[in-house]
């Protein structure tokens, strides 16, 4: 990846990577991850795009303040970063938690998004892996430092056995999960992780669900990318969301888990580049959205336009 850069937004340092030329692609990582999660595909995408990969607040090298770690706050932070760097609009690509952030971004700032890409995304159903749900339990702040130390040693056979038992794949998933556990050695990162987890989940699973609003995705070209064997967020979420998102595309990677871009980075970059090249950027139409919300137009229907009443 490119050398990290930093910018101060609202008194907080935000670290990001930026490279390439062409249509802007914003890569949004998942919980406990950082911009480094995209390291295998970043240079491939930068061959034909301007690629921006930030560390969300509370993650990576960015600041970890005692503040708001909701999806809306993350979306607003991305808006501020894009505007500060003069890089909007962008194709927004979100992985896991980042998918929830990307959907919230599209909802809040439709004029700043060209396309929406969801990769193993949260926010599309209740099911989520047990290890993430555990972070929402009372006392997680005390327990997490105790269990984190042995889990950091993911290269050992014992840790690999534990991850196998809860559904993770070795290899590509191991790489992504290892990064997350290593990040939690830092007390401030653990605090941000727990605040973030509790903003979108409870012990029963995900409690933020965008499915009731996916009909509005007709206004934005959308692509879903999933691993067939995703043990964190099941591929069934992708298939049901695809049916609810008019005109969306679905790409399922066989023999891949929660990090399909680590299994086959070339295919991931090819699929994403083709999606950008073959779709027109979103053209926000407030009037059409209003008619959808008012129930005067069904998702996927051709809009006849506003009703005009002639005098006389």
Short mmCIF file of C-alpha atoms in Angstrom, two decimals:
data_model
loop_
_atom_site.label_atom_id
_atom_site.label_comp_id
_atom_site.label_asym_id
_atom_site.label_seq_id
_atom_site.Cartn_x
_atom_site.Cartn_y
_atom_site.Cartn_z
CA UNK A 1 0.00 0.00 0.00
CA UNK A 2 0.98 3.65 -0.25
CA UNK A 3 2.64 5.44 2.64
CA UNK A 4 0.12 6.43 5.33
CA UNK A 5 -0.92 10.07 5.51
CA UNK A 6 -2.87 11.90 8.19
CA UNK A 7 -5.29 14.78 8.43
CA UNK A 8 -6.85 16.48 11.43
CA UNK A 9 -10.66 16.61 11.41
CA UNK A 10 -12.49 18.22 14.32
CA UNK A 11 -9.36 17.98 16.44
CA UNK A 12 -8.85 14.25 15.81
CA UNK A 13 -6.13 12.68 13.67
CA UNK A 14 -7.35 10.45 10.82
CA UNK A 15 -4.87 8.19 9.02
CA UNK A 16 -5.46 7.19 5.40
CA UNK A 17 -3.81 5.74 2.30
CA UNK A 18 -4.30 7.36 -1.10
CA UNK A 19 -3.01 6.29 -4.51
CA UNK A 20 -3.88 6.07 -8.20
CA UNK A 21 -5.86 8.12 -10.68
CA UNK A 22 -9.36 7.78 -12.09
CA UNK A 23 -12.80 7.34 -10.54
CA UNK A 24 -12.67 7.60 -6.76
CA UNK A 25 -13.07 4.36 -4.75
CA UNK A 26 -13.42 4.65 -0.98
CA UNK A 27 -12.57 1.45 0.94
CA UNK A 28 -14.18 1.14 4.38
CA UNK A 29 -12.86 -1.61 6.67
CA UNK A 30 -14.70 -3.60 9.32
CA UNK A 31 -14.69 -3.71 13.12
CA UNK A 32 -11.23 -4.16 14.76
CA UNK A 33 -9.64 -3.88 11.29
CA UNK A 34 -7.91 -0.95 9.60
CA UNK A 35 -7.01 0.22 6.12
CA UNK A 36 -4.45 -2.60 6.07
CA UNK A 37 -7.28 -5.09 5.54
CA UNK A 38 -7.32 -3.92 1.90
CA UNK A 39 -3.56 -4.35 1.33
CA UNK A 40 -3.96 -7.21 -1.17
CA UNK A 41 -6.36 -5.30 -3.45
CA UNK A 42 -5.32 -1.69 -2.89
CA UNK A 43 -2.50 -1.65 -5.49
CA UNK A 44 -4.63 -3.56 -8.01
CA UNK A 45 -7.47 -1.06 -7.75
CA UNK A 46 -5.06 1.88 -7.84
CA UNK A 47 -4.04 0.90 -11.37
CA UNK A 48 -7.29 2.39 -12.71
CA UNK A 49 -8.84 4.32 -9.82
CA UNK A 50 -8.11 6.91 -7.19
CA UNK A 51 -8.23 4.71 -4.10
CA UNK A 52 -8.76 6.09 -0.60
CA UNK A 53 -8.53 3.72 2.39
CA UNK A 54 -8.85 5.39 5.81
CA UNK A 55 -8.56 4.05 9.33
CA UNK A 56 -11.93 4.76 10.93
CA UNK A 57 -11.78 6.55 14.27
CA UNK A 58 -11.09 4.05 17.01
CA UNK A 59 -9.17 1.82 14.59
CA UNK A 60 -5.65 1.50 13.21
CA UNK A 61 -3.52 4.61 13.50
CA UNK A 62 -6.44 7.04 13.71
CA UNK A 63 -7.40 8.72 16.98
CA UNK A 64 -9.45 6.74 19.49
CA UNK A 65 -11.44 9.37 21.36
CA UNK A 66 -14.15 8.81 23.92
CA UNK A 67 -16.98 9.65 21.57
CA UNK A 68 -19.67 8.51 19.16
CA UNK A 69 -19.01 5.19 17.39
CA UNK A 70 -22.40 4.80 15.72
CA UNK A 71 -22.89 4.11 12.01
CA UNK A 72 -24.11 7.66 11.53
CA UNK A 73 -21.02 9.13 13.16
CA UNK A 74 -18.73 6.98 11.02
CA UNK A 75 -20.65 8.00 7.87
CA UNK A 76 -20.31 11.67 8.79
CA UNK A 77 -16.59 11.21 9.35
CA UNK A 78 -16.20 9.73 5.88
CA UNK A 79 -18.16 12.63 4.40
CA UNK A 80 -15.82 15.08 6.10
CA UNK A 81 -12.73 13.20 4.89
CA UNK A 82 -13.92 13.08 1.27
CA UNK A 83 -14.75 16.79 1.29
CA UNK A 84 -11.50 17.76 3.01
CA UNK A 85 -9.49 15.84 0.40
CA UNK A 86 -11.73 17.05 -2.47
CA UNK A 87 -12.44 13.45 -3.53
CA UNK A 88 -16.21 13.29 -3.74
CA UNK A 89 -18.28 11.72 -5.13
CA UNK A 90 -16.98 8.17 -4.71
CA UNK A 91 -17.82 4.52 -5.15
CA UNK A 92 -18.08 3.44 -1.51
CA UNK A 93 -16.94 -0.11 -0.71
CA UNK A 94 -17.73 -1.39 2.78
CA UNK A 95 -16.59 -4.66 4.39
CA UNK A 96 -18.44 -6.15 7.39
CA UNK A 97 -19.16 -3.22 9.76
CA UNK A 98 -17.89 -1.01 6.93
CA UNK A 99 -20.82 -2.22 4.83
CA UNK A 100 -23.21 -0.87 7.43
CA UNK A 101 -21.29 2.40 7.41
CA UNK A 102 -21.43 2.49 3.59
CA UNK A 103 -25.21 1.99 3.58
CA UNK A 104 -25.61 4.72 6.18
CA UNK A 105 -23.38 6.98 4.07
CA UNK A 106 -25.56 6.37 1.01
CA UNK A 107 -28.66 7.14 3.06
CA UNK A 108 -27.30 10.33 4.61
CA UNK A 109 -25.27 11.73 1.71
CA UNK A 110 -26.75 10.50 -1.60
CA UNK A 111 -25.11 13.33 -3.51
CA UNK A 112 -21.63 12.13 -2.50
CA UNK A 113 -21.90 8.50 -3.62
CA UNK A 114 -21.54 7.15 -7.15
CA UNK A 115 -22.02 3.45 -6.34
CA UNK A 116 -22.44 1.19 -3.32
CA UNK A 117 -20.45 -2.03 -2.83
CA UNK A 118 -21.15 -4.31 0.14
CA UNK A 119 -18.63 -7.03 1.02
CA UNK A 120 -19.69 -9.52 3.71
CA UNK A 121 -21.72 -6.61 5.04
CA UNK A 122 -23.37 -6.15 8.38
CA UNK A 123 -26.81 -4.59 8.72
CA UNK A 124 -28.69 -7.06 6.51
CA UNK A 125 -30.00 -9.57 9.08
CA UNK A 126 -29.71 -10.62 12.71
CA UNK A 127 -27.23 -13.50 12.45
CA UNK A 128 -23.60 -12.77 13.32
CA UNK A 129 -20.78 -14.87 14.75
CA UNK A 130 -20.79 -15.66 18.48
CA UNK A 131 -17.39 -14.06 19.13
CA UNK A 132 -18.66 -10.65 18.05
CA UNK A 133 -21.90 -10.98 20.03
CA UNK A 134 -19.85 -11.75 23.14
CA UNK A 135 -18.36 -8.24 23.05
CA UNK A 136 -21.81 -6.81 23.87
CA UNK A 137 -22.20 -8.79 27.10
CA UNK A 138 -21.89 -7.05 30.47
CA UNK A 139 -18.32 -7.23 31.73
CA UNK A 140 -16.74 -7.56 28.29
CA UNK A 141 -14.47 -4.65 29.18
CA UNK A 142 -12.92 -6.77 31.96
CA UNK A 143 -12.84 -10.12 30.16
CA UNK A 144 -11.51 -8.97 26.78
CA UNK A 145 -7.96 -8.12 27.96
CA UNK A 146 -7.71 -11.54 29.64
CA UNK A 147 -8.75 -13.59 26.60
CA UNK A 148 -7.01 -11.42 24.03
CA UNK A 149 -3.41 -12.28 24.87
CA UNK A 150 -3.53 -15.98 23.93
CA UNK A 151 -5.70 -15.28 20.87
CA UNK A 152 -3.10 -12.90 19.48
CA UNK A 153 -0.86 -15.93 18.93
CA UNK A 154 -3.00 -17.02 16.00
CA UNK A 155 -0.18 -18.88 14.32
CA UNK A 156 -0.28 -21.53 17.03
CA UNK A 157 -2.21 -24.74 16.59
CA UNK A 158 -4.46 -24.12 19.59
CA UNK A 159 -5.72 -20.78 18.31
CA UNK A 160 -6.28 -22.28 14.88
CA UNK A 161 -8.33 -25.08 16.43
CA UNK A 162 -10.44 -22.57 18.37
CA UNK A 163 -11.16 -20.51 15.24
CA UNK A 164 -12.07 -23.66 13.32
CA UNK A 165 -14.59 -24.60 16.02
CA UNK A 166 -16.40 -21.23 15.77
CA UNK A 167 -16.48 -21.36 11.97
CA UNK A 168 -13.57 -19.29 10.72
CA UNK A 169 -11.50 -20.49 7.80
CA UNK A 170 -7.76 -20.78 8.11
CA UNK A 171 -5.68 -18.77 5.66
CA UNK A 172 -7.56 -15.76 4.33
CA UNK A 173 -9.87 -15.43 7.33
CA UNK A 174 -6.98 -16.10 9.72
CA UNK A 175 -5.12 -13.14 8.28
CA UNK A 176 -8.06 -10.79 8.76
CA UNK A 177 -8.95 -12.02 12.24
CA UNK A 178 -5.30 -11.89 13.36
CA UNK A 179 -5.15 -8.20 12.56
CA UNK A 180 -8.22 -7.60 14.66
CA UNK A 181 -6.98 -9.45 17.73
CA UNK A 182 -3.59 -7.75 17.56
CA UNK A 183 -5.29 -4.33 17.49
CA UNK A 184 -7.14 -5.13 20.73
CA UNK A 185 -3.93 -5.20 22.73
CA UNK A 186 -4.37 -1.42 23.01
CA UNK A 187 -6.72 -0.30 25.80
CA UNK A 188 -8.18 2.60 23.82
CA UNK A 189 -8.77 0.31 20.81
CA UNK A 190 -10.60 -2.18 23.06
CA UNK A 191 -12.82 0.60 24.38
CA UNK A 192 -13.63 1.78 20.86
CA UNK A 193 -14.32 -1.82 19.77
CA UNK A 194 -16.82 -2.41 22.57
CA UNK A 195 -18.58 0.92 21.97
CA UNK A 196 -18.80 0.15 18.25
CA UNK A 197 -20.01 -3.42 18.78
CA UNK A 198 -22.71 -2.32 21.20
CA UNK A 199 -23.94 0.34 18.81
CA UNK A 200 -24.94 -2.30 16.22
CA UNK A 201 -25.30 -5.59 18.14
CA UNK A 202 -26.61 -7.15 21.33
CA UNK A 203 -26.18 -10.70 22.68
CA UNK A 204 -28.86 -11.97 20.28
CA UNK A 205 -27.09 -10.64 17.19
CA UNK A 206 -27.24 -7.60 14.93
CA UNK A 207 -29.87 -5.08 15.96
CA UNK A 208 -29.33 -2.55 13.17
CA UNK A 209 -31.14 -3.75 10.06
CA UNK A 210 -31.29 -1.84 6.76
CA UNK A 211 -33.53 -4.30 4.93
CA UNK A 212 -36.64 -2.17 5.34
CA UNK A 213 -34.95 0.62 3.34
CA UNK A 214 -33.21 -1.37 0.63
CA UNK A 215 -35.89 -0.47 -1.91
CA UNK A 216 -34.30 2.98 -1.93
CA UNK A 217 -31.10 1.38 -3.31
CA UNK A 218 -32.69 1.57 -6.76
CA UNK A 219 -31.29 5.09 -6.84
CA UNK A 220 -27.68 3.87 -6.51
CA UNK A 221 -25.87 1.18 -8.56
CA UNK A 222 -25.16 -1.59 -6.04
CA UNK A 223 -22.90 -4.64 -5.91
CA UNK A 224 -22.80 -7.35 -3.23
CA UNK A 225 -19.67 -9.52 -2.84
CA UNK A 226 -19.68 -12.44 -0.40
CA UNK A 227 -17.78 -15.58 0.49
CA UNK A 228 -19.85 -18.75 0.11
CA UNK A 229 -18.47 -20.04 3.42
CA UNK A 230 -18.68 -16.81 5.44
CA UNK A 231 -19.00 -17.89 9.08
CA UNK A 232 -19.28 -14.35 10.47
CA UNK A 233 -22.20 -13.07 8.38
CA UNK A 234 -23.89 -15.80 6.31
CA UNK A 235 -24.19 -15.59 2.54
CA UNK A 236 -27.98 -15.89 2.91
CA UNK A 237 -27.91 -12.22 3.91
CA UNK A 238 -26.41 -11.36 0.53
CA UNK A 239 -28.99 -13.35 -1.41
CA UNK A 240 -31.97 -11.85 0.41
CA UNK A 241 -30.53 -8.32 0.10
CA UNK A 242 -29.94 -8.86 -3.61
CA UNK A 243 -33.64 -9.59 -4.06
CA UNK A 244 -34.56 -6.44 -2.12
CA UNK A 245 -32.17 -4.14 -4.01
CA UNK A 246 -33.57 -3.44 -7.50
CA UNK A 247 -30.90 -3.74 -10.20
CA UNK A 248 -28.16 -4.90 -7.82
CA UNK A 249 -25.41 -7.35 -8.77
CA UNK A 250 -24.33 -10.32 -6.64
CA UNK A 251 -20.91 -12.02 -6.75
CA UNK A 252 -20.35 -15.04 -4.50
CA UNK A 253 -16.78 -16.33 -4.14
CA UNK A 254 -16.66 -20.14 -3.70
CA UNK A 255 -14.34 -21.51 -1.02
CA UNK A 256 -14.09 -18.05 0.55
CA UNK A 257 -15.06 -16.88 4.02
CA UNK A 258 -15.50 -13.39 5.46
CA UNK A 259 -12.52 -11.92 3.56
CA UNK A 260 -13.13 -12.86 -0.10
CA UNK A 261 -10.69 -10.18 -1.27
CA UNK A 262 -7.91 -12.06 0.54
CA UNK A 263 -8.82 -15.37 -1.12
CA UNK A 264 -8.76 -14.04 -4.68
CA UNK A 265 -7.64 -10.38 -4.81
CA UNK A 266 -7.33 -10.41 -8.60
CA UNK A 267 -10.93 -11.53 -9.05
CA UNK A 268 -12.15 -9.03 -6.47
CA UNK A 269 -10.34 -6.16 -8.22
CA UNK A 270 -11.62 -7.33 -11.60
CA UNK A 271 -15.24 -7.55 -10.42
CA UNK A 272 -15.11 -4.15 -8.76
CA UNK A 273 -13.38 -2.47 -11.70
CA UNK A 274 -15.92 -3.93 -14.15
CA UNK A 275 -18.76 -2.71 -11.95
CA UNK A 276 -17.37 0.82 -11.92
CA UNK A 277 -16.70 0.78 -15.67
CA UNK A 278 -20.10 -0.55 -16.71
CA UNK A 279 -22.44 1.45 -14.48
CA UNK A 280 -23.33 5.11 -14.58
CA UNK A 281 -22.81 7.08 -11.36
CA UNK A 282 -25.88 7.60 -9.22
CA UNK A 283 -27.99 10.62 -10.10
CA UNK A 284 -29.84 11.57 -6.90
CA UNK A 285 -33.48 12.41 -7.51
CA UNK A 286 -35.13 13.77 -4.38
CA UNK A 287 -38.51 13.83 -6.07
CA UNK A 288 -38.35 10.12 -6.91
CA UNK A 289 -37.25 9.25 -3.38
CA UNK A 290 -40.14 11.29 -2.05
CA UNK A 291 -42.59 9.36 -4.22
CA UNK A 292 -41.09 6.05 -3.07
CA UNK A 293 -41.44 7.08 0.56
CA UNK A 294 -45.00 8.23 0.00
CA UNK A 295 -45.88 4.89 -1.58
CA UNK A 296 -46.79 6.48 -4.92
CA UNK A 297 -44.10 4.46 -6.69
CA UNK A 298 -42.93 0.89 -6.16
CA UNK A 299 -39.25 -0.01 -6.21
CA UNK A 300 -38.11 -1.00 -9.68
CA UNK A 301 -40.96 0.77 -11.45
CA UNK A 302 -40.36 3.29 -14.16
CA UNK A 303 -41.03 6.73 -12.71
CA UNK A 304 -43.64 8.62 -14.77
CA UNK A 305 -42.45 11.83 -13.17
CA UNK A 306 -44.38 14.33 -11.07
CA UNK A 307 -48.05 14.86 -11.73
CA UNK A 308 -48.67 18.14 -13.49
CA UNK A 309 -52.08 19.76 -13.11
CA UNK A 310 -52.85 22.14 -15.95
CA UNK A 311 -55.02 25.21 -15.33
CA UNK A 312 -58.50 25.38 -16.74
#
